[in-house]
PDB file of C-alpha atoms in Angstrom:
ATOM      1  CA  MET A   1     -12.286 -81.381  32.176  1.00 37.00           C
ATOM      2  CA  ARG A   2     -11.193 -81.583  28.531  1.00 35.00           C
ATOM      3  CA  VAL A   3     -14.842 -81.466  27.419  1.00 34.00           C
ATOM      4  CA  LEU A   4     -15.509 -78.457  29.588  1.00 32.00           C
ATOM      5  CA  LEU A   5     -12.448 -76.633  28.260  1.00 31.00           C
ATOM      6  CA  THR A   6     -13.487 -77.274  24.664  1.00 31.00           C
ATOM      7  CA  ALA A   7     -16.937 -75.903  25.407  1.00 32.00           C
ATOM      8  CA  LEU A   8     -15.467 -72.784  26.917  1.00 31.00           C
ATOM      9  CA  ILE A   9     -13.192 -72.276  23.893  1.00 28.00           C
ATOM     10  CA  LEU A  10     -16.058 -72.769  21.503  1.00 29.00           C
ATOM     11  CA  PHE A  11     -18.158 -70.349  23.500  1.00 29.00           C
ATOM     12  CA  SER A  12     -15.353 -67.876  23.495  1.00 31.00           C
ATOM     13  CA  LEU A  13     -14.884 -68.202  19.730  1.00 28.00           C
ATOM     14  CA  PHE A  14     -18.602 -67.870  19.142  1.00 30.00           C
ATOM     15  CA  SER A  15     -18.748 -64.773  21.292  1.00 31.00           C
ATOM     16  CA  CYS A  16     -15.907 -63.096  19.366  1.00 35.00           C
ATOM     17  CA  GLN A  17     -17.480 -63.901  16.001  1.00 37.00           C
ATOM     18  CA  GLU A  18     -20.822 -62.551  17.178  1.00 35.00           C
ATOM     19  CA  LYS A  19     -19.230 -59.263  18.231  1.00 35.00           C
ATOM     20  CA  GLU A  20     -17.512 -58.959  14.835  1.00 37.00           C
ATOM     21  CA  VAL A  21     -20.808 -59.574  13.034  1.00 35.00           C
ATOM     22  CA  ILE A  22     -22.597 -56.982  15.176  1.00 34.00           C
ATOM     23  CA  THR A  23     -19.802 -54.450  14.597  1.00 38.00           C
ATOM     24  CA  GLU A  24     -19.903 -55.133  10.848  1.00 40.00           C
ATOM     25  CA  GLU A  25     -23.679 -54.662  10.786  1.00 41.00           C
ATOM     26  CA  LYS A  26     -23.424 -51.375  12.683  1.00 37.00           C
ATOM     27  CA  SER A  27     -20.754 -50.172  10.267  1.00 42.00           C
ATOM     28  CA  LEU A  28     -22.908 -51.082   7.273  1.00 40.00           C
ATOM     29  CA  ILE A  29     -25.930 -49.302   8.800  1.00 37.00           C
ATOM     30  CA  ALA A  30     -23.863 -46.188   9.480  1.00 42.00           C
ATOM     31  CA  SER A  31     -22.498 -46.278   5.929  1.00 45.00           C
ATOM     32  CA  GLU A  32     -25.991 -46.579   4.472  1.00 47.00           C
ATOM     33  CA  GLN A  33     -27.212 -43.710   6.628  1.00 43.00           C
ATOM     34  CA  LYS A  34     -24.352 -41.506   5.409  1.00 41.00           C
ATOM     35  CA  LYS A  35     -25.086 -42.483   1.822  1.00 44.00           C
ATOM     36  CA  LYS A  36     -28.758 -41.595   2.218  1.00 42.00           C
ATOM     37  CA  LEU A  37     -27.874 -38.256   3.791  1.00 38.00           C
ATOM     38  CA  ALA A  38     -25.457 -37.514   0.947  1.00 44.00           C
ATOM     39  CA  GLU A  39     -28.150 -38.330  -1.600  1.00 45.00           C
ATOM     40  CA  GLN A  40     -30.670 -35.974   0.003  1.00 45.00           C
ATOM     41  CA  PRO A  41     -30.887 -32.584  -1.761  1.00 49.00           C
ATOM     42  CA  ILE A  42     -29.184 -29.721   0.076  1.00 52.00           C
ATOM     43  CA  GLN A  43     -31.903 -27.250   0.931  1.00 61.00           C
ATOM     44  CA  VAL A  44     -30.845 -23.832   2.178  1.00 62.00           C
ATOM     45  CA  LYS A  45     -32.888 -20.655   2.352  1.00 63.00           C
ATOM     46  CA  ASN A  46     -31.547 -17.207   3.169  1.00 67.00           C
ATOM     47  CA  GLY A  47     -28.035 -18.544   3.594  1.00 83.00           C
ATOM     48  CA  ILE A  48     -24.725 -19.340   1.947  1.00 89.00           C
ATOM     49  CA  VAL A  49     -24.255 -22.360  -0.311  1.00 88.00           C
ATOM     50  CA  PHE A  50     -21.334 -23.699  -2.316  1.00 91.00           C
ATOM     51  CA  ARG A  51     -21.296 -25.289  -5.759  1.00 90.00           C
ATOM     52  CA  ASP A  52     -18.602 -27.015  -7.758  1.00 90.00           C
ATOM     53  CA  ALA A  53     -17.491 -25.852 -11.205  1.00 88.00           C
ATOM     54  CA  GLN A  54     -20.390 -27.694 -12.839  1.00 90.00           C
ATOM     55  CA  GLY A  55     -23.054 -26.244 -10.574  1.00 88.00           C
ATOM     56  CA  ASN A  56     -23.557 -29.185  -8.216  1.00 91.00           C
ATOM     57  CA  LEU A  57     -24.482 -28.233  -4.657  1.00 89.00           C
ATOM     58  CA  LEU A  58     -21.775 -29.214  -2.186  1.00 90.00           C
ATOM     59  CA  SER A  59     -22.097 -30.571   1.319  1.00 88.00           C
ATOM     60  CA  GLU A  60     -19.772 -29.147   3.973  1.00 89.00           C
ATOM     61  CA  ALA A  61     -17.527 -32.202   3.635  1.00 90.00           C
ATOM     62  CA  GLU A  62     -17.385 -31.899  -0.164  1.00 90.00           C
ATOM     63  CA  LYS A  63     -16.669 -28.172   0.065  1.00 89.00           C
ATOM     64  CA  ASP A  64     -13.889 -28.745   2.607  1.00 89.00           C
ATOM     65  CA  SER A  65     -12.377 -31.431   0.399  1.00 90.00           C
ATOM     66  CA  ILE A  66     -12.234 -29.072  -2.612  1.00 89.00           C
ATOM     67  CA  VAL A  67     -10.723 -26.306  -0.472  1.00 88.00           C
ATOM     68  CA  ASP A  68      -8.100 -28.647   0.990  1.00 89.00           C
ATOM     69  CA  ASN A  69      -7.150 -30.323  -2.285  1.00 89.00           C
ATOM     70  CA  THR A  70      -7.224 -27.496  -4.853  1.00 87.00           C
ATOM     71  CA  SER A  71      -3.962 -25.595  -5.182  1.00 84.00           C
ATOM     72  CA  GLN A  72      -5.266 -22.421  -6.890  1.00 84.00           C
ATOM     73  CA  LEU A  73      -8.883 -22.280  -5.829  1.00 89.00           C
ATOM     74  CA  GLN A  74     -11.043 -19.415  -7.082  1.00 85.00           C
ATOM     75  CA  ALA A  75     -14.673 -18.539  -6.391  1.00 87.00           C
ATOM     76  CA  LEU A  76     -17.450 -16.762  -8.240  1.00 84.00           C
ATOM     77  CA  ARG A  77     -20.169 -15.202  -6.117  1.00 85.00           C
ATOM     78  CA  ARG A  78     -23.751 -14.804  -7.237  1.00 83.00           C
ATOM     79  CA  PHE A  79     -27.134 -14.201  -5.596  1.00 83.00           C
ATOM     80  CA  ASP A  80     -30.056 -16.584  -6.088  1.00 81.00           C
ATOM     81  CA  ASN A  81     -33.228 -14.490  -5.896  1.00 82.00           C
ATOM     82  CA  GLU A  82     -35.498 -17.543  -5.717  1.00 82.00           C
ATOM     83  CA  SER A  83     -33.983 -18.972  -2.527  1.00 81.00           C
ATOM     84  CA  ASN A  84     -32.441 -15.713  -1.295  1.00 86.00           C
ATOM     85  CA  ASN A  85     -29.082 -17.484  -1.068  1.00 84.00           C
ATOM     86  CA  THR A  86     -25.594 -16.196  -1.717  1.00 90.00           C
ATOM     87  CA  GLU A  87     -23.831 -18.851  -3.796  1.00 89.00           C
ATOM     88  CA  TYR A  88     -20.098 -19.403  -4.192  1.00 89.00           C
ATOM     89  CA  ILE A  89     -18.980 -21.415  -7.214  1.00 90.00           C
ATOM     90  CA  LEU A  90     -15.604 -23.026  -6.504  1.00 91.00           C
ATOM     91  CA  PHE A  91     -13.252 -23.702  -9.410  1.00 88.00           C
ATOM     92  CA  GLU A  92      -9.586 -23.860 -10.359  1.00 87.00           C
ATOM     93  CA  ASN A  93      -9.554 -22.750 -14.013  1.00 85.00           C
ATOM     94  CA  TYR A  94     -12.146 -20.679 -15.871  1.00 83.00           C
ATOM     95  CA  GLU A  95     -12.361 -23.395 -18.513  1.00 87.00           C
ATOM     96  CA  ASP A  96     -13.694 -25.781 -15.830  1.00 87.00           C
ATOM     97  CA  LEU A  97     -16.878 -23.701 -15.717  1.00 88.00           C
ATOM     98  CA  ARG A  98     -17.883 -24.367 -19.317  1.00 89.00           C
ATOM     99  CA  GLY A  99     -21.199 -26.152 -19.531  1.00 88.00           C
ATOM    100  CA  PHE A 100     -22.457 -24.455 -16.379  1.00 87.00           C
ATOM    101  CA  VAL A 101     -21.526 -20.787 -16.841  1.00 85.00           C
ATOM    102  CA  PRO A 102     -22.333 -19.236 -20.285  1.00 87.00           C
ATOM    103  CA  ASP A 103     -19.360 -19.094 -22.662  1.00 86.00           C
ATOM    104  CA  ASP A 104     -19.516 -15.319 -23.098  1.00 81.00           C
ATOM    105  CA  THR A 105     -19.288 -14.869 -19.311  1.00 82.00           C
ATOM    106  CA  ILE A 106     -16.259 -17.172 -19.150  1.00 81.00           C
ATOM    107  CA  ASN A 107     -14.579 -15.313 -22.017  1.00 78.00           C
ATOM    108  CA  ASN A 108     -15.241 -12.050 -20.170  1.00 76.00           C
ATOM    109  CA  LEU A 109     -13.696 -13.418 -16.980  1.00 77.00           C
ATOM    110  CA  ILE A 110     -10.619 -14.609 -18.839  1.00 74.00           C
ATOM    111  CA  GLU A 111     -10.234 -11.182 -20.443  1.00 73.00           C
ATOM    112  CA  GLU A 112     -10.631  -9.459 -17.064  1.00 68.00           C
ATOM    113  CA  ALA A 113      -7.997 -11.731 -15.527  1.00 71.00           C
ATOM    114  CA  LYS A 114      -5.555 -10.667 -18.253  1.00 69.00           C
ATOM    115  CA  LEU A 115      -6.458  -7.011 -17.679  1.00 62.00           C
ATOM    116  CA  MET A 116      -5.915  -7.422 -13.943  1.00 62.00           C
ATOM    117  CA  GLN A 117      -2.416  -8.777 -14.574  1.00 65.00           C
ATOM    118  CA  ALA A 118      -1.577  -6.015 -17.047  1.00 58.00           C
ATOM    119  CA  GLY A 119      -3.258  -2.946 -15.561  1.00 54.00           C
ATOM    120  CA  GLY A 120      -4.643  -3.850 -12.152  1.00 57.00           C
ATOM    121  CA  ARG A 121      -8.132  -3.330 -10.778  1.00 61.00           C
ATOM    122  CA  GLY A 122      -8.500   0.037 -12.520  1.00 62.00           C
ATOM    123  CA  ALA A 123      -8.283  -1.586 -15.942  1.00 66.00           C
ATOM    124  CA  VAL A 124     -10.946  -4.127 -14.946  1.00 67.00           C
ATOM    125  CA  LEU A 125     -13.288  -1.398 -13.668  1.00 74.00           C
ATOM    126  CA  ASN A 126     -12.826   0.583 -16.876  1.00 77.00           C
ATOM    127  CA  LYS A 127     -13.798  -2.445 -18.924  1.00 78.00           C
ATOM    128  CA  ARG A 128     -16.848  -3.235 -16.791  1.00 81.00           C
ATOM    129  CA  ILE A 129     -18.157   0.311 -16.916  1.00 86.00           C
ATOM    130  CA  ALA A 130     -17.497   0.556 -20.663  1.00 83.00           C
ATOM    131  CA  ASP A 131     -19.294  -2.765 -21.242  1.00 85.00           C
ATOM    132  CA  GLU A 132     -22.255  -1.462 -19.248  1.00 85.00           C
ATOM    133  CA  TRP A 133     -22.584   2.039 -20.719  1.00 87.00           C
ATOM    134  CA  GLN A 134     -20.544   2.533 -23.892  1.00 89.00           C
ATOM    135  CA  ASP A 135     -22.885   3.517 -26.755  1.00 92.00           C
ATOM    136  CA  LYS A 136     -25.904   3.218 -24.455  1.00 94.00           C
ATOM    137  CA  LYS A 137     -28.514   5.840 -23.651  1.00 95.00           C
ATOM    138  CA  LEU A 138     -27.835   7.853 -20.522  1.00 93.00           C
ATOM    139  CA  PRO A 139     -30.695   7.084 -18.086  1.00 92.00           C
ATOM    140  CA  GLU A 140     -32.951  10.010 -17.219  1.00 87.00           C
ATOM    141  CA  GLY A 141     -32.541  10.108 -13.431  1.00 89.00           C
ATOM    142  CA  VAL A 142     -33.388  12.951 -11.041  1.00 94.00           C
ATOM    143  CA  LEU A 143     -30.904  15.825 -10.862  1.00 96.00           C
ATOM    144  CA  ASN A 144     -31.355  18.437  -8.145  1.00 97.00           C
ATOM    145  CA  MET A 145     -29.631  21.522  -9.485  1.00 97.00           C
ATOM    146  CA  LEU A 146     -27.980  24.222  -7.385  1.00 95.00           C
ATOM    147  CA  ASP A 147     -30.431  26.844  -8.660  1.00 92.00           C
ATOM    148  CA  GLY A 148     -33.305  24.886  -7.094  1.00 94.00           C
ATOM    149  CA  SER A 149     -34.600  23.338 -10.315  1.00 96.00           C
ATOM    150  CA  VAL A 150     -35.088  19.611 -10.829  1.00 97.00           C
ATOM    151  CA  LYS A 151     -33.870  18.195 -14.123  1.00 96.00           C
ATOM    152  CA  SER A 152     -33.148  14.892 -15.820  1.00 95.00           C
ATOM    153  CA  PHE A 153     -30.442  13.960 -18.305  1.00 95.00           C
ATOM    154  CA  ARG A 154     -33.014  14.352 -21.061  1.00 95.00           C
ATOM    155  CA  ASP A 155     -32.967  18.106 -20.402  1.00 95.00           C
ATOM    156  CA  PHE A 156     -29.340  18.192 -21.580  1.00 95.00           C
ATOM    157  CA  GLU A 157     -29.957  16.559 -24.939  1.00 95.00           C
ATOM    158  CA  GLY A 158     -29.407  18.675 -28.038  1.00 94.00           C
ATOM    159  CA  SER A 159     -25.762  19.497 -27.399  1.00 94.00           C
ATOM    160  CA  LEU A 160     -22.622  17.595 -26.489  1.00 97.00           C
ATOM    161  CA  LEU A 161     -22.567  16.882 -22.743  1.00 97.00           C
ATOM    162  CA  VAL A 162     -19.387  16.463 -20.705  1.00 98.00           C
ATOM    163  CA  LEU A 163     -20.453  14.858 -17.419  1.00 98.00           C
ATOM    164  CA  ASN A 164     -18.258  14.675 -14.328  1.00 98.00           C
ATOM    165  CA  LEU A 165     -19.146  12.455 -11.338  1.00 97.00           C
ATOM    166  CA  TRP A 166     -17.365  13.525  -8.154  1.00 97.00           C
ATOM    167  CA  TYR A 167     -17.881  14.057  -4.415  1.00 96.00           C
ATOM    168  CA  ILE A 168     -16.501  16.426  -1.798  1.00 96.00           C
ATOM    169  CA  ASN A 169     -14.210  13.957   0.010  1.00 94.00           C
ATOM    170  CA  CYS A 170     -12.640  12.662  -3.222  1.00 95.00           C
ATOM    171  CA  GLY A 171      -9.067  13.980  -3.264  1.00 95.00           C
ATOM    172  CA  PRO A 172      -8.338  13.124  -6.929  1.00 94.00           C
ATOM    173  CA  CYS A 173     -11.628  14.801  -7.931  1.00 96.00           C
ATOM    174  CA  ILE A 174     -10.560  18.050  -6.285  1.00 96.00           C
ATOM    175  CA  ALA A 175      -6.990  17.860  -7.625  1.00 96.00           C
ATOM    176  CA  GLU A 176      -8.178  17.806 -11.245  1.00 97.00           C
ATOM    177  CA  MET A 177     -10.675  20.674 -10.963  1.00 97.00           C
ATOM    178  CA  PRO A 178      -8.267  23.421 -12.153  1.00 97.00           C
ATOM    179  CA  TYR A 179      -7.620  21.415 -15.329  1.00 97.00           C
ATOM    180  CA  LEU A 180     -11.363  20.813 -15.824  1.00 98.00           C
ATOM    181  CA  ASN A 181     -11.848  24.578 -15.564  1.00 98.00           C
ATOM    182  CA  ASN A 182      -9.257  25.013 -18.323  1.00 98.00           C
ATOM    183  CA  VAL A 183     -11.261  22.651 -20.542  1.00 98.00           C
ATOM    184  CA  VAL A 184     -14.421  24.710 -19.940  1.00 98.00           C
ATOM    185  CA  ASP A 185     -12.526  27.890 -20.848  1.00 97.00           C
ATOM    186  CA  ARG A 186     -11.264  26.301 -24.054  1.00 97.00           C
ATOM    187  CA  TYR A 187     -14.796  25.481 -25.248  1.00 96.00           C
ATOM    188  CA  LYS A 188     -16.673  28.452 -23.769  1.00 94.00           C
ATOM    189  CA  ASP A 189     -17.768  29.656 -27.228  1.00 94.00           C
ATOM    190  CA  GLU A 190     -18.973  26.238 -28.410  1.00 95.00           C
ATOM    191  CA  ASP A 191     -22.240  24.386 -27.881  1.00 94.00           C
ATOM    192  CA  ILE A 192     -20.926  22.055 -25.169  1.00 96.00           C
ATOM    193  CA  THR A 193     -22.454  21.613 -21.704  1.00 97.00           C
ATOM    194  CA  PHE A 194     -20.214  20.806 -18.738  1.00 98.00           C
ATOM    195  CA  LEU A 195     -22.167  19.219 -15.884  1.00 98.00           C
ATOM    196  CA  ALA A 196     -20.753  18.070 -12.521  1.00 98.00           C
ATOM    197  CA  LEU A 197     -22.840  15.839 -10.245  1.00 97.00           C
ATOM    198  CA  SER A 198     -22.063  14.842  -6.672  1.00 97.00           C
ATOM    199  CA  PHE A 199     -24.063  12.667  -4.273  1.00 96.00           C
ATOM    200  CA  ASP A 200     -23.394  15.253  -1.549  1.00 96.00           C
ATOM    201  CA  SER A 201     -26.274  17.490  -0.417  1.00 96.00           C
ATOM    202  CA  ILE A 202     -27.016  20.809  -2.116  1.00 97.00           C
ATOM    203  CA  PRO A 203     -25.964  22.831   0.980  1.00 97.00           C
ATOM    204  CA  ASP A 204     -22.673  20.912   1.200  1.00 97.00           C
ATOM    205  CA  ILE A 205     -21.944  21.386  -2.508  1.00 97.00           C
ATOM    206  CA  THR A 206     -22.787  25.079  -2.259  1.00 97.00           C
ATOM    207  CA  ASN A 207     -20.473  25.494   0.746  1.00 97.00           C
ATOM    208  CA  PHE A 208     -17.679  23.643  -1.091  1.00 97.00           C
ATOM    209  CA  LEU A 209     -18.005  25.850  -4.175  1.00 97.00           C
ATOM    210  CA  GLU A 210     -17.708  28.988  -2.048  1.00 96.00           C
ATOM    211  CA  ARG A 211     -14.161  27.860  -1.246  1.00 96.00           C
ATOM    212  CA  THR A 212     -13.184  26.052  -4.469  1.00 96.00           C
ATOM    213  CA  ASP A 213     -13.362  27.254  -8.064  1.00 96.00           C
ATOM    214  CA  PHE A 214     -15.168  24.669 -10.197  1.00 97.00           C
ATOM    215  CA  ILE A 215     -16.976  26.264 -13.136  1.00 97.00           C
ATOM    216  CA  TYR A 216     -19.124  23.362 -14.375  1.00 98.00           C
ATOM    217  CA  GLN A 217     -22.896  23.466 -13.897  1.00 97.00           C
ATOM    218  CA  HIS A 218     -23.645  21.683 -10.629  1.00 97.00           C
ATOM    219  CA  GLY A 219     -26.246  19.378  -9.193  1.00 97.00           C
ATOM    220  CA  SER A 220     -26.810  16.606  -6.675  1.00 97.00           C
ATOM    221  CA  ILE A 221     -27.492  13.018  -7.688  1.00 96.00           C
ATOM    222  CA  ASP A 222     -28.696  10.049  -5.644  1.00 95.00           C
ATOM    223  CA  ARG A 223     -25.740   7.998  -4.359  1.00 93.00           C
ATOM    224  CA  ASN A 224     -27.071   4.717  -5.762  1.00 93.00           C
ATOM    225  CA  PHE A 225     -27.802   6.325  -9.133  1.00 93.00           C
ATOM    226  CA  SER A 226     -24.268   7.714  -9.242  1.00 93.00           C
ATOM    227  CA  ALA A 227     -22.808   4.300  -8.337  1.00 92.00           C
ATOM    228  CA  SER A 228     -24.865   2.639 -11.079  1.00 92.00           C
ATOM    229  CA  LEU A 229     -23.062   4.829 -13.601  1.00 93.00           C
ATOM    230  CA  SER A 230     -19.632   4.465 -12.009  1.00 91.00           C
ATOM    231  CA  PRO A 231     -18.688   2.929  -8.644  1.00 88.00           C
ATOM    232  CA  VAL A 232     -15.527   5.072  -8.572  1.00 88.00           C
ATOM    233  CA  ALA A 233     -14.805   8.790  -8.890  1.00 92.00           C
ATOM    234  CA  PRO A 234     -13.815  10.871 -10.652  1.00 95.00           C
ATOM    235  CA  ALA A 235     -15.579   9.639 -13.749  1.00 94.00           C
ATOM    236  CA  HIS A 236     -16.132  11.501 -17.027  1.00 96.00           C
ATOM    237  CA  PHE A 237     -18.815  10.623 -19.592  1.00 97.00           C
ATOM    238  CA  ILE A 238     -18.913  12.218 -23.044  1.00 97.00           C
ATOM    239  CA  VAL A 239     -22.536  12.142 -24.181  1.00 97.00           C
ATOM    240  CA  ASP A 240     -23.681  13.067 -27.688  1.00 96.00           C
ATOM    241  CA  LYS A 241     -26.623  15.359 -28.469  1.00 95.00           C
ATOM    242  CA  ASN A 242     -28.987  12.360 -28.528  1.00 95.00           C
ATOM    243  CA  GLY A 243     -28.062  11.312 -24.996  1.00 95.00           C
ATOM    244  CA  ILE A 244     -25.831   8.400 -26.069  1.00 96.00           C
ATOM    245  CA  ILE A 245     -22.662   7.806 -24.046  1.00 96.00           C
ATOM    246  CA  ARG A 246     -19.770   7.799 -26.503  1.00 96.00           C
ATOM    247  CA  ASP A 247     -16.639   7.880 -24.342  1.00 94.00           C
ATOM    248  CA  ILE A 248     -15.861   7.165 -20.693  1.00 93.00           C
ATOM    249  CA  LEU A 249     -12.828   8.122 -18.615  1.00 93.00           C
ATOM    250  CA  ILE A 250     -12.672   6.469 -15.194  1.00 88.00           C
ATOM    251  CA  GLY A 251     -10.386   7.592 -12.385  1.00 86.00           C
ATOM    252  CA  ALA A 252      -7.747  10.300 -12.324  1.00 87.00           C
ATOM    253  CA  PRO A 253      -4.397   9.910 -14.123  1.00 86.00           C
ATOM    254  CA  ARG A 254      -1.348   9.669 -11.872  1.00 86.00           C
ATOM    255  CA  ASN A 255      -0.058  12.809 -13.556  1.00 93.00           C
ATOM    256  CA  THR A 256      -3.119  14.981 -12.843  1.00 93.00           C
ATOM    257  CA  PRO A 257      -2.596  17.571 -15.627  1.00 94.00           C
ATOM    258  CA  GLU A 258      -3.015  14.753 -18.189  1.00 95.00           C
ATOM    259  CA  ILE A 259      -6.781  14.884 -17.632  1.00 96.00           C
ATOM    260  CA  TYR A 260      -6.882  18.092 -19.697  1.00 96.00           C
ATOM    261  CA  ASN A 261      -5.470  16.430 -22.824  1.00 96.00           C
ATOM    262  CA  ARG A 262      -7.551  13.289 -22.321  1.00 95.00           C
ATOM    263  CA  LEU A 263     -10.777  15.265 -22.135  1.00 97.00           C
ATOM    264  CA  VAL A 264      -9.849  17.505 -25.068  1.00 97.00           C
ATOM    265  CA  SER A 265      -9.066  14.413 -27.141  1.00 96.00           C
ATOM    266  CA  VAL A 266     -12.458  12.742 -26.566  1.00 96.00           C
ATOM    267  CA  ILE A 267     -14.356  16.032 -26.910  1.00 97.00           C
ATOM    268  CA  GLU A 268     -12.712  16.738 -30.275  1.00 96.00           C
ATOM    269  CA  LYS A 269     -13.522  13.226 -31.457  1.00 94.00           C
ATOM    270  CA  ASN A 270     -17.183  13.607 -30.534  1.00 94.00           C
ATOM    271  CA  LYS A 271     -17.702  17.141 -31.827  1.00 86.00           C
ATOM    272  CA  LYS A 272     -17.730  15.768 -35.363  1.00 73.00           C
TER     273      LYS A 272
END
């Protein structure tokens, strides 16, 4: 009986040890499989991918870990034309991006963050538009004029051009029109062209002008072309006789009549 009991105990012990070994082996296999999967490159086409601050592609688990464990997480979005992916770069501080994002881009982002704190989104938009167009040549474009002619910005070279971008449903654009008319009256005897462009249709602009006094020259511009110059309206560009954009005023001042003095100031500066 004692011999039989010992055998049963030994068998029992052996069975438990065998199960532990099998469980350990399964755990090791699973761990190796996970490791291999993690080492495989993340391949996404026509989708959304995430990167860390140094540009490394993130798995879902890695992305979730950064989201869960970063107190002030920020993201930069960019489009990868090669893979047709939208990429989000996750980071905490702009300085973390150095080595992956060019230094001048980081410096720009830091400056924009300061502008956002000081002057809000309007200040950031002003800076972006100025960076894009200040002292640059006005693109030619296609301008469908109210008189039926088709022109380009090149046709307005030779004199100072004051360009206004607006549209019919823009309340601030309409509110400042009486003050823009006063500017035109002030310079009516000088070689200055005042041109207003809207992305509305010619019939709609014509109908609007039958009810509202706006004494600029008028034309219609493609919506995308208008947005490439300024994504917001009203916008005013002061363009020299060679077609170079010298000053830009974006948005309407809270005190609408101020637009008169602002325009006069930049016109006087550029008349010289």
